[in-house]
Structure formats: C-alpha cells, structure tokens
mmCIF file of C-alpha atoms in Angstrom:
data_model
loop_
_atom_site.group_PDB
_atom_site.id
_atom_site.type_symbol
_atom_site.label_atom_id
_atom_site.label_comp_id
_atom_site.label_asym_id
_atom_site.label_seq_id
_atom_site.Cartn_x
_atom_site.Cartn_y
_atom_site.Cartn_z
ATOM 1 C CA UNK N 1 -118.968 7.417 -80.288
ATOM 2 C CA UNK N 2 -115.014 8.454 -79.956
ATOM 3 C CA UNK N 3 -113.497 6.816 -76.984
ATOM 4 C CA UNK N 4 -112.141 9.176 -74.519
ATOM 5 C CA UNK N 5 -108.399 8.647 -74.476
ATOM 6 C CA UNK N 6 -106.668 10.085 -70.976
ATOM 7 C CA UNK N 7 -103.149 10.631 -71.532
ATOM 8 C CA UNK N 8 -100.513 11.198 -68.453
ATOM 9 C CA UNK N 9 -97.596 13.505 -68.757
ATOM 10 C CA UNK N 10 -94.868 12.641 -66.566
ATOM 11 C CA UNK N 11 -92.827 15.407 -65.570
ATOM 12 C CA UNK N 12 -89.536 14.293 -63.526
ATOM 13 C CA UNK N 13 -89.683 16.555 -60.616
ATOM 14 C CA UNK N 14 -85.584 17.118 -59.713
ATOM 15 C CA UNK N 15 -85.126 16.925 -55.625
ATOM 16 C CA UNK N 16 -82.390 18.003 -53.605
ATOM 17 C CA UNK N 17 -80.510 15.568 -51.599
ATOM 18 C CA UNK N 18 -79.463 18.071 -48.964
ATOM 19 C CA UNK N 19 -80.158 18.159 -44.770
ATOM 20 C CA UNK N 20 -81.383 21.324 -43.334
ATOM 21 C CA UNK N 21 -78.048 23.198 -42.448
ATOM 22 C CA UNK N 22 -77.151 22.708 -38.673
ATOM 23 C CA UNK N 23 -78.355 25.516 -36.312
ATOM 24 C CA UNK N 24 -76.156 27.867 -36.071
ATOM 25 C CA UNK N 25 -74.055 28.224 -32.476
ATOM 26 C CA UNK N 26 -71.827 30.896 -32.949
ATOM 27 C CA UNK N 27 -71.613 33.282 -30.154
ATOM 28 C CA UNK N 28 -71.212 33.283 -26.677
ATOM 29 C CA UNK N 29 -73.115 30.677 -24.128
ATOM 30 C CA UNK N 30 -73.474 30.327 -20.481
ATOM 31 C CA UNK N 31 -71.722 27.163 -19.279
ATOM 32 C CA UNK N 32 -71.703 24.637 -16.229
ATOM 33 C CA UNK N 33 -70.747 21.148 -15.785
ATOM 34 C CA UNK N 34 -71.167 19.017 -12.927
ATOM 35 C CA UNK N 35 -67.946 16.577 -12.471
ATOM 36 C CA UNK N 36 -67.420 13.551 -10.780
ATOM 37 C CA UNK N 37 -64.238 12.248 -10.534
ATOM 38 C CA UNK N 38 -62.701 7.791 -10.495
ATOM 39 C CA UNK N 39 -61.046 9.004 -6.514
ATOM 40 C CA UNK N 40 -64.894 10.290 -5.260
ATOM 41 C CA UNK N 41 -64.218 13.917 -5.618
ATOM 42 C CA UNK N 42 -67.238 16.042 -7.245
ATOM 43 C CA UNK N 43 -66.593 19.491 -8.762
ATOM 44 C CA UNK N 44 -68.968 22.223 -9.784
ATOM 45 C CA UNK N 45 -67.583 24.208 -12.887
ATOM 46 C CA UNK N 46 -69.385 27.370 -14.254
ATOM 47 C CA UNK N 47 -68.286 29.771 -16.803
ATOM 48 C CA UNK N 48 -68.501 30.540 -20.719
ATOM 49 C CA UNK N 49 -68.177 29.379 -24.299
ATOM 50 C CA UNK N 50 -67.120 31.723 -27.257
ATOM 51 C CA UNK N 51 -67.920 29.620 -30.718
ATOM 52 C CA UNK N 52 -67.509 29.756 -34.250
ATOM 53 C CA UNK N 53 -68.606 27.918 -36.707
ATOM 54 C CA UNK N 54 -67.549 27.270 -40.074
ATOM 55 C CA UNK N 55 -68.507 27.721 -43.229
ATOM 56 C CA UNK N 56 -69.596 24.203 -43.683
ATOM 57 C CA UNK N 57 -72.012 24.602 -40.939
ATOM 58 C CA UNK N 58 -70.508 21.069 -39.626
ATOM 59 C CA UNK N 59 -67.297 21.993 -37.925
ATOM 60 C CA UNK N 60 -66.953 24.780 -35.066
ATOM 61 C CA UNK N 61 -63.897 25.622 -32.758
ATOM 62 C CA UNK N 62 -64.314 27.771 -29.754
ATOM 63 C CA UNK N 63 -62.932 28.281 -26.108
ATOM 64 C CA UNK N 64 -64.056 27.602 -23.130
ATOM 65 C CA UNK N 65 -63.429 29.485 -19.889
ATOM 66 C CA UNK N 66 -64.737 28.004 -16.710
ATOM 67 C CA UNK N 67 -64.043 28.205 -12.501
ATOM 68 C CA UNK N 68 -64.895 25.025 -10.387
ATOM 69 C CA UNK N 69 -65.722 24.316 -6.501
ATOM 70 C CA UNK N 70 -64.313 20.674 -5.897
ATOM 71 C CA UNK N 71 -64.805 18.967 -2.584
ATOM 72 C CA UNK N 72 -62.794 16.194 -1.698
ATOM 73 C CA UNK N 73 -60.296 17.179 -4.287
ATOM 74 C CA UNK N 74 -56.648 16.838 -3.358
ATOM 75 C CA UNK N 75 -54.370 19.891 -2.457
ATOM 76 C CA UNK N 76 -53.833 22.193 -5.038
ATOM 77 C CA UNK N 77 -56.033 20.690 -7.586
ATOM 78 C CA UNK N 78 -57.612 22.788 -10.058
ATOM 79 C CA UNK N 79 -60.161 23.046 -12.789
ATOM 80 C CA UNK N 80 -60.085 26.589 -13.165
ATOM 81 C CA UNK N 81 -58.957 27.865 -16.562
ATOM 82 C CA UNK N 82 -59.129 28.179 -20.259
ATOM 83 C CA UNK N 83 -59.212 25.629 -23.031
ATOM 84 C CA UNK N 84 -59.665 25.371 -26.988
ATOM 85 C CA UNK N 85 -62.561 22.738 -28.231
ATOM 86 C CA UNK N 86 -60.898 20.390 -31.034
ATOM 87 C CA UNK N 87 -63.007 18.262 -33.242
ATOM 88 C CA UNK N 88 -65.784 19.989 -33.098
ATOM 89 C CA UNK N 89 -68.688 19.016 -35.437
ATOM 90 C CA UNK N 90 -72.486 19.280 -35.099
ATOM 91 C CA UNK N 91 -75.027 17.193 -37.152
ATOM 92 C CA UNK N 92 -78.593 18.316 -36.841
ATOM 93 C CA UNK N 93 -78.983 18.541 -33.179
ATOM 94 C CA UNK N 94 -75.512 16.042 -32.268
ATOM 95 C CA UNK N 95 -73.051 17.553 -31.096
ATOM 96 C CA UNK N 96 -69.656 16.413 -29.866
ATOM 97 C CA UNK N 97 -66.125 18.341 -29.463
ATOM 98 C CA UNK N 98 -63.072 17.660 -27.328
ATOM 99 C CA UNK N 99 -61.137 19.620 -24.929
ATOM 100 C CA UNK N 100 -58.306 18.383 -23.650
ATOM 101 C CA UNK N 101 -58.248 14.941 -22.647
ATOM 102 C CA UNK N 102 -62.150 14.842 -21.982
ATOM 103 C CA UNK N 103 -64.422 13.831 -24.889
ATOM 104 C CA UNK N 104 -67.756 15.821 -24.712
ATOM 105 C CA UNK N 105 -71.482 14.724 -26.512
ATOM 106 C CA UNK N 106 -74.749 16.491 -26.900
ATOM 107 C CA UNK N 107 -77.745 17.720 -28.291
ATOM 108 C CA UNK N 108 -78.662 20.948 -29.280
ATOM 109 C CA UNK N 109 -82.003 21.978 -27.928
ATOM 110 C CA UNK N 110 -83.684 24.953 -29.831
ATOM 111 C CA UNK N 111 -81.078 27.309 -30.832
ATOM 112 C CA UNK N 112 -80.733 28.532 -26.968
ATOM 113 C CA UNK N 113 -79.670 25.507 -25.506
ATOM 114 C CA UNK N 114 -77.210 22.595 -25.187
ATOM 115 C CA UNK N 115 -76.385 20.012 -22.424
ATOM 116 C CA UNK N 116 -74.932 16.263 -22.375
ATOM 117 C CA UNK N 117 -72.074 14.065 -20.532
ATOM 118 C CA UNK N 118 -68.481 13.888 -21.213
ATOM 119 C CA UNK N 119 -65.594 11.248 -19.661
ATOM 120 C CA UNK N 120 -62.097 11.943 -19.717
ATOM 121 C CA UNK N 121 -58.805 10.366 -18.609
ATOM 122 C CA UNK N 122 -56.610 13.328 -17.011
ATOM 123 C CA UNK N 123 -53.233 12.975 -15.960
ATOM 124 C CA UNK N 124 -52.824 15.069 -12.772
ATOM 125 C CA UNK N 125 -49.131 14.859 -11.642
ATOM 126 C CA UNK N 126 -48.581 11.333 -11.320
ATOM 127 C CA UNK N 127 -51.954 9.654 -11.508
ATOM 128 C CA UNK N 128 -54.436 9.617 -14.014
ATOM 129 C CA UNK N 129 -57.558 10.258 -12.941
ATOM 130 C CA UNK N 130 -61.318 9.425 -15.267
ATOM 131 C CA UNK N 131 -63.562 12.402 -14.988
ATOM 132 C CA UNK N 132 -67.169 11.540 -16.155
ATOM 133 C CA UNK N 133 -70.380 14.023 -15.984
ATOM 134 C CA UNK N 134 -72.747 16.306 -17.342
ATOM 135 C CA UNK N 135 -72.811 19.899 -18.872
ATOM 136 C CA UNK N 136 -75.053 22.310 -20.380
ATOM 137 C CA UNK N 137 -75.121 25.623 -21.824
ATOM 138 C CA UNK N 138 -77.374 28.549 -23.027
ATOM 139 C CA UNK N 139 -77.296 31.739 -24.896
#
C-alpha cells in the first residue's frame, strides 16, 4: 500500500493596509447651532456650509454663513456673519474644524448628516466671553 502524502501550498496572500476613504462632504449643508454663552445668554444660529475637501480625503476647508437670535445678549452683540473653517480634517466618521476662536467636534452620520458641540473663548470688546454648545448640519 503507498501512503497517501497531503501536501499544503502556501500562497502569501498580499493585503492592503489602507482605511476606507472618508465620506465625502463636499457641497453645501444646512446648518444650526444652539449657543450658550459663560454671562447666561443663549443664541439660536441657522444658516449654511459650503465645503471642500481635498484630495487626501482627510483635510477640508469651507465657509460658513450663519444669522443668530440671542436673548439676554448685550447691546449690539452679534453672531451674524461669515467665517472660514481652519483645521479641518475628518477620520472615518470624526470630524473636527475650527472657526475662529471656537473649536468644533463631530460625527458624520450617513453621508447626509453631521452634528456635535463646540466651546470657544471670544473676545467681545473688552471681555472674553466662553461660548459652549451644539450644532448640526444636513445636505
């Protein structure tokens, strides 16, 4: 009798060590924040984001445009405006940009939606006041 003789081929198998690109967020979203500010004044801010993103799929810049109610807000205090988001970067579904003074996190939910909280310190004249609250957006 001949012995049965098994042999195993080993084949490396070559993997990619890469993450899923991020989702991509370019375009324009709906935006509103809800603000509370250090003094006890609350603001409602709505308006729009216009983002790119780069290349890299990591880094994005954009503007954001926005018009806020306050109450309790000293005279002539405003929140109305535009701004340009700095350090922008997204990783998977974290997000996180600045604009301004105020420092901004998140998640990405779907490729339709975003929200999270953001604090800033923001001179106004001669005080500083420390904004803290929540946001969200959707395409």
């Amino acid at each position: 009798m001949y012995g049965i003789c098994v042999r195993i081929l080993v084949i490396p198998i070559l993997f990619s060590c890469s993450t899923d690109p991020a989702a991509d967020i370019s375009g324009t979203w709906s935006f509103a924040e809800t603000i509370n500010s250090s003094t006890g004044f609350t603001c409602e801010a709505t308006g729009e984001l216009l983002l790119a993103q780069f290349r890299d799929n990591n880094r994005f810049t954009g503007q954001r445009a926005r018009t806020a109610t306050c109450t309790g807000a000293p005279a002539g205090f405003s929140l109305d405006g535009a701004q340009t988001l700095v350090n922008a970067e997204i990783s998977g579904a974290d997000m996180m940009f600045e604009i301004d003074f105020c420092n901004y996190e998140g998640m990405l939910s779907g490729n339709n939606a975003m929200s999270g909280s953001f604090l800033c310190p923001e001179p106004v004249g001669q005080q500083t006041f420390t904004f803290a609250g929540t946001w969200a957006a959707s395409r």
